[in-house]
Short mmCIF file of N, CA and C in Angstrom, two decimals:
data_model
loop_
_atom_site.label_atom_id
_atom_site.label_comp_id
_atom_site.label_asym_id
_atom_site.label_seq_id
_atom_site.Cartn_x
_atom_site.Cartn_y
_atom_site.Cartn_z
N UNK A 396 9.64 -1.05 9.91
CA UNK A 396 9.40 -0.53 8.58
C UNK A 396 7.90 -0.29 8.40
N UNK A 397 7.55 0.83 7.82
CA UNK A 397 6.17 1.10 7.46
C UNK A 397 6.03 0.83 5.97
N UNK A 398 5.25 -0.18 5.65
CA UNK A 398 5.07 -0.65 4.29
C UNK A 398 3.65 -0.32 3.86
N UNK A 399 3.48 0.45 2.80
CA UNK A 399 2.16 0.85 2.33
C UNK A 399 1.88 0.24 0.97
N UNK A 400 0.76 -0.46 0.86
CA UNK A 400 0.37 -1.10 -0.39
C UNK A 400 -0.81 -0.35 -0.98
N UNK A 401 -0.62 0.17 -2.19
CA UNK A 401 -1.69 0.84 -2.91
C UNK A 401 -2.09 -0.10 -4.03
N UNK A 402 -3.34 -0.59 -3.98
CA UNK A 402 -3.69 -1.60 -4.96
C UNK A 402 -4.98 -1.40 -5.70
N UNK A 403 -6.07 -1.29 -5.00
CA UNK A 403 -7.37 -1.45 -5.63
C UNK A 403 -7.68 -0.40 -6.68
N UNK A 404 -7.38 0.86 -6.41
CA UNK A 404 -7.73 1.91 -7.36
C UNK A 404 -6.82 1.88 -8.59
N UNK A 405 -5.65 1.27 -8.46
CA UNK A 405 -4.73 1.22 -9.58
C UNK A 405 -4.94 -0.04 -10.42
N UNK A 406 -5.37 -1.11 -9.80
CA UNK A 406 -5.59 -2.37 -10.51
C UNK A 406 -6.84 -3.04 -9.95
N UNK A 407 -8.02 -2.66 -10.46
CA UNK A 407 -9.26 -3.10 -9.84
C UNK A 407 -9.52 -4.60 -9.92
N UNK A 408 -8.88 -5.30 -10.83
CA UNK A 408 -9.16 -6.72 -10.97
C UNK A 408 -8.53 -7.58 -9.90
N UNK A 409 -7.51 -7.07 -9.21
CA UNK A 409 -6.76 -7.90 -8.28
C UNK A 409 -5.95 -7.03 -7.35
N UNK A 410 -5.64 -7.55 -6.20
CA UNK A 410 -4.78 -6.80 -5.29
C UNK A 410 -3.83 -7.75 -4.57
N UNK A 411 -2.67 -7.25 -4.23
CA UNK A 411 -1.75 -8.01 -3.40
C UNK A 411 -2.27 -7.93 -1.97
N UNK A 412 -2.25 -9.03 -1.26
CA UNK A 412 -2.87 -9.09 0.06
C UNK A 412 -1.96 -8.54 1.15
N UNK A 413 -2.32 -7.38 1.69
CA UNK A 413 -1.60 -6.82 2.83
C UNK A 413 -1.75 -7.73 4.04
N UNK A 414 -2.94 -8.32 4.17
CA UNK A 414 -3.19 -9.24 5.29
C UNK A 414 -2.26 -10.44 5.21
N UNK A 415 -2.07 -10.99 4.02
CA UNK A 415 -1.18 -12.13 3.85
C UNK A 415 0.24 -11.76 4.25
N UNK A 416 0.71 -10.61 3.78
CA UNK A 416 2.06 -10.18 4.14
C UNK A 416 2.22 -9.99 5.64
N UNK A 417 1.21 -9.39 6.27
CA UNK A 417 1.28 -9.16 7.72
C UNK A 417 1.32 -10.48 8.48
N UNK A 418 0.48 -11.43 8.09
CA UNK A 418 0.49 -12.74 8.76
C UNK A 418 1.82 -13.45 8.57
N UNK A 419 2.32 -13.40 7.36
CA UNK A 419 3.60 -14.05 7.06
C UNK A 419 4.73 -13.43 7.88
N UNK A 420 4.70 -12.11 7.99
CA UNK A 420 5.72 -11.41 8.77
C UNK A 420 5.60 -11.76 10.25
N UNK A 421 4.38 -11.85 10.75
CA UNK A 421 4.16 -12.23 12.15
C UNK A 421 4.66 -13.65 12.41
N UNK A 422 4.46 -14.55 11.45
CA UNK A 422 4.95 -15.93 11.60
C UNK A 422 6.48 -15.97 11.62
N UNK A 423 7.11 -14.93 11.07
CA UNK A 423 8.57 -14.85 11.09
C UNK A 423 9.07 -14.26 12.41
N UNK A 424 8.15 -14.07 13.37
CA UNK A 424 8.56 -13.63 14.71
C UNK A 424 8.53 -12.13 14.92
N UNK A 425 7.87 -11.39 14.05
CA UNK A 425 7.80 -9.94 14.17
C UNK A 425 6.46 -9.53 14.77
N UNK A 426 6.45 -8.45 15.55
CA UNK A 426 5.20 -7.84 15.98
C UNK A 426 4.75 -6.91 14.86
N UNK A 427 3.60 -7.20 14.27
CA UNK A 427 3.14 -6.49 13.09
C UNK A 427 1.81 -5.82 13.37
N UNK A 428 1.68 -4.60 12.92
CA UNK A 428 0.41 -3.88 12.96
C UNK A 428 -0.09 -3.75 11.53
N UNK A 429 -1.32 -4.22 11.30
CA UNK A 429 -1.95 -4.11 9.99
C UNK A 429 -3.03 -3.03 10.06
N UNK A 430 -2.91 -2.02 9.20
CA UNK A 430 -3.92 -0.97 9.10
C UNK A 430 -4.56 -1.07 7.71
N UNK A 431 -5.89 -1.19 7.69
CA UNK A 431 -6.60 -1.31 6.41
C UNK A 431 -7.60 -0.18 6.29
N UNK A 432 -7.53 0.52 5.19
CA UNK A 432 -8.48 1.59 4.92
C UNK A 432 -9.85 0.97 4.65
N UNK A 433 -10.87 1.49 5.33
CA UNK A 433 -12.22 0.98 5.17
C UNK A 433 -12.99 1.96 4.28
N UNK A 434 -12.86 1.77 2.98
CA UNK A 434 -13.43 2.73 2.02
C UNK A 434 -14.95 2.73 2.03
N UNK A 435 -15.58 1.57 2.21
CA UNK A 435 -17.04 1.51 2.23
C UNK A 435 -17.61 2.30 3.40
N UNK A 436 -16.97 2.17 4.56
CA UNK A 436 -17.44 2.90 5.74
C UNK A 436 -17.21 4.40 5.57
N UNK A 437 -16.07 4.75 4.99
CA UNK A 437 -15.79 6.17 4.76
C UNK A 437 -16.82 6.77 3.80
N UNK A 438 -17.14 6.04 2.74
CA UNK A 438 -18.12 6.52 1.77
C UNK A 438 -19.49 6.69 2.43
N UNK A 439 -19.87 5.74 3.26
CA UNK A 439 -21.17 5.80 3.93
C UNK A 439 -21.27 6.96 4.92
N UNK A 440 -20.14 7.36 5.47
CA UNK A 440 -20.11 8.42 6.49
C UNK A 440 -19.47 9.71 5.99
N UNK A 441 -19.47 9.92 4.68
CA UNK A 441 -18.71 11.04 4.11
C UNK A 441 -19.18 12.42 4.58
N UNK A 442 -20.41 12.53 5.06
CA UNK A 442 -20.91 13.85 5.46
C UNK A 442 -20.88 14.05 6.98
N UNK A 443 -20.24 13.16 7.70
CA UNK A 443 -20.12 13.32 9.14
C UNK A 443 -18.70 13.76 9.48
N UNK A 444 -18.51 14.20 10.72
CA UNK A 444 -17.18 14.63 11.14
C UNK A 444 -16.23 13.43 11.21
N UNK A 445 -14.96 13.66 10.88
CA UNK A 445 -13.96 12.59 10.89
C UNK A 445 -13.92 11.87 12.23
N UNK A 446 -14.02 12.61 13.31
CA UNK A 446 -13.89 12.03 14.64
C UNK A 446 -15.05 11.08 14.98
N UNK A 447 -16.17 11.22 14.26
CA UNK A 447 -17.37 10.46 14.59
C UNK A 447 -17.44 9.08 13.96
N UNK A 448 -16.47 8.73 13.13
CA UNK A 448 -16.53 7.40 12.51
C UNK A 448 -15.12 6.85 12.30
N UNK A 449 -15.02 5.54 12.25
CA UNK A 449 -13.73 4.86 12.10
C UNK A 449 -13.55 4.45 10.64
N UNK A 450 -12.52 4.99 10.02
CA UNK A 450 -12.26 4.71 8.61
C UNK A 450 -11.14 3.69 8.41
N UNK A 451 -10.60 3.16 9.49
CA UNK A 451 -9.49 2.23 9.41
C UNK A 451 -9.77 1.03 10.30
N UNK A 452 -9.29 -0.12 9.87
CA UNK A 452 -9.34 -1.33 10.69
C UNK A 452 -7.92 -1.60 11.16
N UNK A 453 -7.74 -1.73 12.47
CA UNK A 453 -6.43 -1.93 13.08
C UNK A 453 -6.34 -3.35 13.61
N UNK A 454 -5.35 -4.12 13.16
CA UNK A 454 -5.19 -5.50 13.60
C UNK A 454 -3.76 -5.71 14.06
N UNK A 455 -3.60 -6.17 15.29
CA UNK A 455 -2.27 -6.53 15.78
C UNK A 455 -2.02 -7.99 15.44
N UNK A 456 -0.90 -8.24 14.81
CA UNK A 456 -0.54 -9.60 14.43
C UNK A 456 0.47 -10.13 15.45
N UNK A 457 -0.06 -10.56 16.58
CA UNK A 457 0.76 -11.22 17.59
C UNK A 457 -0.16 -12.03 18.47
N UNK A 458 0.36 -12.84 19.35
CA UNK A 458 -0.44 -13.77 20.14
C UNK A 458 -1.50 -13.05 20.96
N UNK A 459 -2.74 -13.50 20.84
CA UNK A 459 -3.83 -12.96 21.64
C UNK A 459 -4.35 -11.61 21.19
N UNK A 460 -3.91 -11.12 20.06
CA UNK A 460 -4.33 -9.78 19.62
C UNK A 460 -5.72 -9.82 19.01
N UNK A 461 -6.42 -8.70 19.12
CA UNK A 461 -7.75 -8.56 18.54
C UNK A 461 -7.79 -7.34 17.64
N UNK A 462 -8.69 -7.38 16.65
CA UNK A 462 -8.89 -6.24 15.76
C UNK A 462 -9.74 -5.19 16.46
N UNK A 463 -9.54 -3.93 16.06
CA UNK A 463 -10.40 -2.85 16.54
C UNK A 463 -10.47 -1.78 15.46
N UNK A 464 -11.52 -0.97 15.53
CA UNK A 464 -11.65 0.12 14.56
C UNK A 464 -10.89 1.33 15.05
N UNK A 465 -10.49 2.17 14.11
CA UNK A 465 -9.62 3.29 14.44
C UNK A 465 -10.08 4.53 13.66
N UNK A 466 -10.26 5.64 14.37
CA UNK A 466 -10.67 6.89 13.72
C UNK A 466 -9.51 7.47 12.91
N UNK A 467 -9.86 8.20 11.86
CA UNK A 467 -8.84 8.75 10.94
C UNK A 467 -7.82 9.62 11.65
N UNK A 468 -8.28 10.42 12.62
CA UNK A 468 -7.34 11.35 13.26
C UNK A 468 -6.38 10.66 14.22
N UNK A 469 -6.57 9.35 14.46
CA UNK A 469 -5.66 8.60 15.34
C UNK A 469 -4.62 7.79 14.57
N UNK A 470 -4.76 7.73 13.23
CA UNK A 470 -3.83 6.94 12.43
C UNK A 470 -2.41 7.47 12.56
N UNK A 471 -2.25 8.78 12.55
CA UNK A 471 -0.91 9.37 12.63
C UNK A 471 -0.22 8.97 13.93
N UNK A 472 -0.97 8.89 15.03
CA UNK A 472 -0.39 8.45 16.31
C UNK A 472 0.13 7.02 16.21
N UNK A 473 -0.60 6.18 15.47
CA UNK A 473 -0.16 4.78 15.30
C UNK A 473 1.15 4.70 14.54
N UNK A 474 1.41 5.68 13.68
CA UNK A 474 2.61 5.64 12.84
C UNK A 474 3.83 6.27 13.50
N UNK A 475 3.64 6.94 14.63
CA UNK A 475 4.76 7.60 15.31
C UNK A 475 5.69 6.53 15.88
N UNK A 476 6.90 6.48 15.36
CA UNK A 476 7.81 5.38 15.71
C UNK A 476 8.18 5.35 17.19
N UNK A 477 8.26 6.51 17.84
CA UNK A 477 8.66 6.51 19.24
C UNK A 477 7.58 5.90 20.15
N UNK A 478 6.34 5.85 19.67
CA UNK A 478 5.25 5.27 20.45
C UNK A 478 4.94 3.84 20.00
N UNK A 479 5.77 3.30 19.14
CA UNK A 479 5.39 2.08 18.46
C UNK A 479 6.07 0.84 19.04
N UNK A 480 5.25 -0.16 19.38
CA UNK A 480 5.76 -1.42 19.89
C UNK A 480 5.88 -2.46 18.78
N UNK A 481 5.69 -2.04 17.54
CA UNK A 481 5.67 -2.99 16.42
C UNK A 481 6.95 -2.88 15.59
N UNK A 482 7.43 -4.05 15.14
CA UNK A 482 8.58 -4.06 14.25
C UNK A 482 8.20 -3.58 12.86
N UNK A 483 6.99 -3.96 12.43
CA UNK A 483 6.54 -3.64 11.08
C UNK A 483 5.10 -3.12 11.13
N UNK A 484 4.82 -2.17 10.27
CA UNK A 484 3.45 -1.71 10.07
C UNK A 484 3.16 -1.89 8.58
N UNK A 485 2.10 -2.64 8.30
CA UNK A 485 1.70 -2.87 6.91
C UNK A 485 0.35 -2.19 6.71
N UNK A 486 0.27 -1.36 5.69
CA UNK A 486 -0.92 -0.53 5.48
C UNK A 486 -1.51 -0.83 4.11
N UNK A 487 -2.81 -1.09 4.09
CA UNK A 487 -3.53 -1.36 2.86
C UNK A 487 -4.36 -0.13 2.51
N UNK A 488 -4.02 0.53 1.41
CA UNK A 488 -4.72 1.75 0.99
C UNK A 488 -5.26 1.58 -0.43
N UNK A 489 -6.52 1.19 -0.56
CA UNK A 489 -7.10 1.11 -1.90
C UNK A 489 -7.40 2.48 -2.52
N UNK A 490 -7.64 3.50 -1.68
CA UNK A 490 -8.00 4.84 -2.17
C UNK A 490 -6.95 5.85 -1.68
N UNK A 491 -5.86 6.02 -2.43
CA UNK A 491 -4.74 6.84 -1.93
C UNK A 491 -4.99 8.34 -1.93
N UNK A 492 -6.09 8.81 -2.49
CA UNK A 492 -6.29 10.25 -2.58
C UNK A 492 -7.26 10.78 -1.53
N UNK A 493 -7.72 9.93 -0.61
CA UNK A 493 -8.46 10.44 0.54
C UNK A 493 -7.48 11.22 1.42
N UNK A 494 -7.99 12.23 2.12
CA UNK A 494 -7.12 13.10 2.93
C UNK A 494 -6.32 12.31 3.97
N UNK A 495 -6.97 11.37 4.66
CA UNK A 495 -6.25 10.62 5.70
C UNK A 495 -5.20 9.69 5.09
N UNK A 496 -5.42 9.23 3.88
CA UNK A 496 -4.43 8.38 3.22
C UNK A 496 -3.15 9.16 2.90
N UNK A 497 -3.29 10.44 2.63
CA UNK A 497 -2.12 11.26 2.30
C UNK A 497 -1.17 11.34 3.49
N UNK A 498 -1.72 11.40 4.70
CA UNK A 498 -0.88 11.39 5.90
C UNK A 498 -0.11 10.08 6.01
N UNK A 499 -0.80 8.99 5.74
CA UNK A 499 -0.16 7.68 5.80
C UNK A 499 0.94 7.56 4.75
N UNK A 500 0.66 8.00 3.54
CA UNK A 500 1.67 7.94 2.47
C UNK A 500 2.93 8.70 2.86
N UNK A 501 2.76 9.84 3.51
CA UNK A 501 3.90 10.67 3.90
C UNK A 501 4.77 9.99 4.96
N UNK A 502 4.22 9.03 5.70
CA UNK A 502 4.96 8.34 6.75
C UNK A 502 5.49 6.97 6.33
N UNK A 503 5.32 6.62 5.09
CA UNK A 503 5.71 5.29 4.61
C UNK A 503 7.22 5.14 4.50
N UNK A 504 7.68 3.90 4.66
CA UNK A 504 9.08 3.58 4.45
C UNK A 504 9.30 2.89 3.11
N UNK A 505 8.23 2.29 2.57
CA UNK A 505 8.25 1.65 1.27
C UNK A 505 6.84 1.70 0.72
N UNK A 506 6.71 2.10 -0.53
CA UNK A 506 5.42 2.20 -1.19
C UNK A 506 5.35 1.10 -2.24
N UNK A 507 4.27 0.30 -2.21
CA UNK A 507 4.12 -0.80 -3.16
C UNK A 507 2.85 -0.58 -3.98
N UNK A 508 2.98 -0.70 -5.29
CA UNK A 508 1.85 -0.64 -6.20
C UNK A 508 1.74 -1.96 -6.93
N UNK A 509 0.51 -2.38 -7.18
CA UNK A 509 0.27 -3.59 -7.94
C UNK A 509 -0.42 -3.20 -9.24
N UNK A 510 0.20 -3.52 -10.38
CA UNK A 510 -0.32 -3.13 -11.68
C UNK A 510 -0.71 -4.34 -12.51
N UNK A 511 -1.91 -4.30 -13.06
CA UNK A 511 -2.28 -5.25 -14.09
C UNK A 511 -2.23 -4.49 -15.41
N UNK A 512 -1.24 -4.77 -16.20
CA UNK A 512 -1.02 -3.94 -17.38
C UNK A 512 -2.10 -4.11 -18.43
N UNK A 513 -2.83 -5.22 -18.41
CA UNK A 513 -3.92 -5.34 -19.38
C UNK A 513 -5.09 -4.41 -19.03
N UNK A 514 -5.10 -3.84 -17.83
CA UNK A 514 -6.11 -2.86 -17.43
C UNK A 514 -5.55 -1.44 -17.39
N UNK A 515 -4.31 -1.29 -17.83
CA UNK A 515 -3.61 -0.02 -17.68
C UNK A 515 -4.07 1.00 -18.72
N UNK A 516 -4.11 2.26 -18.31
CA UNK A 516 -4.43 3.35 -19.24
C UNK A 516 -3.75 4.62 -18.76
N UNK A 517 -3.88 5.71 -19.51
CA UNK A 517 -3.18 6.96 -19.17
C UNK A 517 -3.68 7.56 -17.86
N UNK A 518 -4.97 7.38 -17.57
CA UNK A 518 -5.50 7.92 -16.32
C UNK A 518 -4.87 7.21 -15.12
N UNK A 519 -4.75 5.89 -15.19
CA UNK A 519 -4.13 5.14 -14.09
C UNK A 519 -2.66 5.52 -13.95
N UNK A 520 -1.98 5.73 -15.07
CA UNK A 520 -0.58 6.13 -15.01
C UNK A 520 -0.45 7.50 -14.36
N UNK A 521 -1.33 8.43 -14.71
CA UNK A 521 -1.30 9.76 -14.09
C UNK A 521 -1.56 9.67 -12.60
N UNK A 522 -2.50 8.80 -12.19
CA UNK A 522 -2.78 8.62 -10.76
C UNK A 522 -1.61 8.01 -10.02
N UNK A 523 -0.94 7.05 -10.66
CA UNK A 523 0.24 6.44 -10.05
C UNK A 523 1.32 7.49 -9.81
N UNK A 524 1.63 8.28 -10.82
CA UNK A 524 2.66 9.31 -10.69
C UNK A 524 2.25 10.35 -9.65
N UNK A 525 1.00 10.73 -9.64
CA UNK A 525 0.50 11.71 -8.66
C UNK A 525 0.65 11.19 -7.24
N UNK A 526 0.31 9.93 -7.04
CA UNK A 526 0.40 9.33 -5.71
C UNK A 526 1.85 9.27 -5.23
N UNK A 527 2.76 8.84 -6.09
CA UNK A 527 4.17 8.75 -5.72
C UNK A 527 4.74 10.13 -5.42
N UNK A 528 4.43 11.09 -6.27
CA UNK A 528 4.95 12.44 -6.06
C UNK A 528 4.42 13.04 -4.77
N UNK A 529 3.15 12.78 -4.47
CA UNK A 529 2.60 13.29 -3.21
C UNK A 529 3.32 12.69 -2.01
N UNK A 530 3.52 11.38 -2.04
CA UNK A 530 4.20 10.71 -0.93
C UNK A 530 5.63 11.22 -0.78
N UNK A 531 6.27 11.57 -1.89
CA UNK A 531 7.65 12.02 -1.85
C UNK A 531 7.81 13.49 -1.48
N UNK A 532 6.73 14.20 -1.34
CA UNK A 532 6.85 15.59 -0.87
C UNK A 532 7.44 15.62 0.54
N UNK A 533 7.08 14.65 1.35
CA UNK A 533 7.60 14.57 2.72
C UNK A 533 8.86 13.74 2.80
N UNK A 534 9.05 12.81 1.89
CA UNK A 534 10.19 11.91 1.90
C UNK A 534 10.69 11.76 0.47
N UNK A 535 11.61 12.62 0.07
CA UNK A 535 12.06 12.69 -1.32
C UNK A 535 12.69 11.38 -1.81
N UNK A 536 13.24 10.60 -0.90
CA UNK A 536 13.93 9.36 -1.27
C UNK A 536 13.08 8.11 -1.02
N UNK A 537 11.78 8.27 -0.83
CA UNK A 537 10.90 7.13 -0.55
C UNK A 537 11.04 6.08 -1.64
N UNK A 538 11.45 4.85 -1.29
CA UNK A 538 11.55 3.81 -2.30
C UNK A 538 10.16 3.31 -2.72
N UNK A 539 10.05 2.94 -3.98
CA UNK A 539 8.80 2.46 -4.55
C UNK A 539 9.06 1.12 -5.22
N UNK A 540 8.19 0.17 -4.96
CA UNK A 540 8.24 -1.15 -5.59
C UNK A 540 6.95 -1.31 -6.40
N UNK A 541 7.09 -1.56 -7.69
CA UNK A 541 5.92 -1.75 -8.54
C UNK A 541 5.89 -3.20 -8.98
N UNK A 542 4.77 -3.84 -8.65
CA UNK A 542 4.57 -5.24 -9.02
C UNK A 542 3.78 -5.26 -10.32
N UNK A 543 4.33 -5.88 -11.32
CA UNK A 543 3.72 -5.92 -12.64
C UNK A 543 3.30 -7.36 -12.93
N UNK A 544 2.02 -7.54 -13.32
CA UNK A 544 1.58 -8.89 -13.68
C UNK A 544 0.70 -8.86 -14.92
N UNK A 545 0.37 -10.05 -15.38
CA UNK A 545 -0.44 -10.23 -16.59
C UNK A 545 0.10 -9.37 -17.72
N UNK A 546 1.33 -9.63 -18.07
CA UNK A 546 2.02 -8.75 -19.01
C UNK A 546 2.30 -9.43 -20.34
N UNK A 547 2.42 -8.61 -21.34
CA UNK A 547 3.04 -9.03 -22.59
C UNK A 547 4.39 -8.32 -22.63
N UNK A 548 5.33 -8.86 -23.30
CA UNK A 548 6.69 -8.33 -23.27
C UNK A 548 6.75 -6.87 -23.72
N UNK A 549 6.14 -6.54 -24.84
CA UNK A 549 6.19 -5.18 -25.38
C UNK A 549 5.51 -4.19 -24.44
N UNK A 550 4.35 -4.56 -23.95
CA UNK A 550 3.60 -3.69 -23.04
C UNK A 550 4.38 -3.45 -21.76
N UNK A 551 4.98 -4.49 -21.23
CA UNK A 551 5.76 -4.40 -20.01
C UNK A 551 6.95 -3.46 -20.20
N UNK A 552 7.69 -3.62 -21.28
CA UNK A 552 8.86 -2.78 -21.53
C UNK A 552 8.47 -1.32 -21.67
N UNK A 553 7.36 -1.05 -22.34
CA UNK A 553 6.90 0.32 -22.52
C UNK A 553 6.52 0.95 -21.19
N UNK A 554 5.78 0.21 -20.37
CA UNK A 554 5.35 0.71 -19.06
C UNK A 554 6.56 1.01 -18.17
N UNK A 555 7.46 0.04 -18.06
CA UNK A 555 8.64 0.19 -17.21
C UNK A 555 9.49 1.37 -17.68
N UNK A 556 9.65 1.51 -18.98
CA UNK A 556 10.45 2.60 -19.54
C UNK A 556 9.83 3.96 -19.20
N UNK A 557 8.53 4.10 -19.38
CA UNK A 557 7.86 5.38 -19.10
C UNK A 557 7.98 5.77 -17.63
N UNK A 558 7.73 4.82 -16.74
CA UNK A 558 7.77 5.11 -15.30
C UNK A 558 9.22 5.38 -14.86
N UNK A 559 10.15 4.57 -15.33
CA UNK A 559 11.55 4.74 -14.94
C UNK A 559 12.11 6.09 -15.39
N UNK A 560 11.64 6.61 -16.53
CA UNK A 560 12.10 7.92 -17.00
C UNK A 560 11.43 9.06 -16.24
N UNK A 561 10.26 8.80 -15.65
CA UNK A 561 9.53 9.84 -14.93
C UNK A 561 9.99 9.99 -13.49
N UNK A 562 10.44 8.90 -12.87
CA UNK A 562 10.76 8.91 -11.44
C UNK A 562 12.04 8.15 -11.15
N UNK A 563 12.67 8.47 -10.02
CA UNK A 563 13.86 7.75 -9.58
C UNK A 563 13.51 6.85 -8.40
N UNK A 564 14.44 5.99 -8.02
CA UNK A 564 14.31 5.09 -6.87
C UNK A 564 13.07 4.21 -6.98
N UNK A 565 12.90 3.61 -8.17
CA UNK A 565 11.78 2.71 -8.45
C UNK A 565 12.35 1.33 -8.75
N UNK A 566 11.76 0.31 -8.13
CA UNK A 566 12.10 -1.08 -8.45
C UNK A 566 10.87 -1.76 -9.03
N UNK A 567 11.09 -2.69 -9.93
CA UNK A 567 9.99 -3.45 -10.53
C UNK A 567 10.22 -4.93 -10.25
N UNK A 568 9.13 -5.64 -9.95
CA UNK A 568 9.20 -7.10 -9.94
C UNK A 568 8.03 -7.60 -10.77
N UNK A 569 8.20 -8.75 -11.36
CA UNK A 569 7.19 -9.32 -12.24
C UNK A 569 6.62 -10.57 -11.60
N UNK A 570 5.32 -10.57 -11.41
CA UNK A 570 4.64 -11.72 -10.84
C UNK A 570 3.51 -12.11 -11.78
N UNK A 571 3.71 -13.17 -12.53
CA UNK A 571 2.69 -13.58 -13.50
C UNK A 571 1.64 -14.51 -12.92
N UNK A 572 1.84 -14.93 -11.69
CA UNK A 572 0.91 -15.86 -11.06
C UNK A 572 0.33 -15.19 -9.83
N UNK A 573 -0.98 -15.35 -9.60
CA UNK A 573 -1.62 -14.68 -8.46
C UNK A 573 -1.69 -15.57 -7.22
N UNK A 574 -1.01 -16.69 -7.22
CA UNK A 574 -1.10 -17.63 -6.10
C UNK A 574 -0.04 -17.41 -5.05
N UNK A 575 0.13 -18.40 -4.19
CA UNK A 575 1.05 -18.29 -3.07
C UNK A 575 2.49 -18.06 -3.51
N UNK A 576 2.90 -18.68 -4.60
CA UNK A 576 4.28 -18.53 -5.05
C UNK A 576 4.58 -17.07 -5.35
N UNK A 577 3.64 -16.38 -5.98
CA UNK A 577 3.84 -14.97 -6.29
C UNK A 577 3.97 -14.15 -5.02
N UNK A 578 3.16 -14.45 -4.01
CA UNK A 578 3.23 -13.73 -2.76
C UNK A 578 4.52 -14.01 -2.01
N UNK A 579 5.01 -15.23 -2.10
CA UNK A 579 6.30 -15.57 -1.49
C UNK A 579 7.40 -14.75 -2.17
N UNK A 580 7.34 -14.62 -3.49
CA UNK A 580 8.34 -13.82 -4.21
C UNK A 580 8.26 -12.35 -3.80
N UNK A 581 7.04 -11.86 -3.57
CA UNK A 581 6.87 -10.49 -3.10
C UNK A 581 7.49 -10.33 -1.72
N UNK A 582 7.24 -11.26 -0.83
CA UNK A 582 7.80 -11.22 0.52
C UNK A 582 9.32 -11.16 0.46
N UNK A 583 9.90 -11.99 -0.38
CA UNK A 583 11.36 -11.99 -0.54
C UNK A 583 11.86 -10.63 -1.05
N UNK A 584 11.15 -10.06 -2.02
CA UNK A 584 11.57 -8.78 -2.61
C UNK A 584 11.51 -7.66 -1.59
N UNK A 585 10.52 -7.71 -0.70
CA UNK A 585 10.35 -6.63 0.29
C UNK A 585 11.30 -6.80 1.46
N UNK A 586 11.36 -7.99 2.05
CA UNK A 586 12.04 -8.17 3.32
C UNK A 586 13.42 -8.83 3.22
N UNK A 587 13.70 -9.53 2.16
CA UNK A 587 14.95 -10.30 2.11
C UNK A 587 15.96 -9.77 1.11
N UNK A 588 15.64 -8.67 0.42
CA UNK A 588 16.60 -8.17 -0.57
C UNK A 588 17.22 -6.86 -0.10
#
C-alpha cells in the first residue's frame, strides 16, 4: 500500500508522524519504505535543475537499512510496484502543491490529512479540496482519511458536513490527543479496518 500523509501545510501547529507509522509498520514485520519531502532543501535549491539536488529523504525500515537522499525525478521509480521490494510505502508530504508531490499524490493508495479545526479557514479548506481533486484525476476512487483533532462539537459537525457534501469516499476519525494513544488509533484505522 502507498500511504501519503499531507500534514504541515494544512495544519501548521501539528502533524501526524509518518516516521512513527513507518516504524510501527516495520515492527509488525513489514518491509517499509519511508519517503519524506525535504521542503527546506527544495526551497534552498529552487533555481537549480531538479536533477542537481535531492528533494526527498528515502529511508528503508528493515534490518540494517540506511537512509539516503533521492532526487525528485527518481521518486516515481520508487513508487513503481513491479520494481518494489516493499510491502508498504509511507510518504510524508508537507507541501502537496510542488510539482514532484503531484506525481506522488497520483500514485497513492490512501491519502491522509491531519486537520486542526481551531486553525481552519476557507483557504485551507480550498487547498484541501484542490489537493484531493488533483490526486483523484489519476485515481478517481482514491480513498481519503481525514484526521480531525482539537475540535468543538459544532465546528466539527460543520467541517465534516461541508467536506462530505463536496467529495465522496472520505472517512473521518477524531483524535483529541496528540500522544501515542492517538497514533495507535490512527494505525488501527489505516491498517486494521
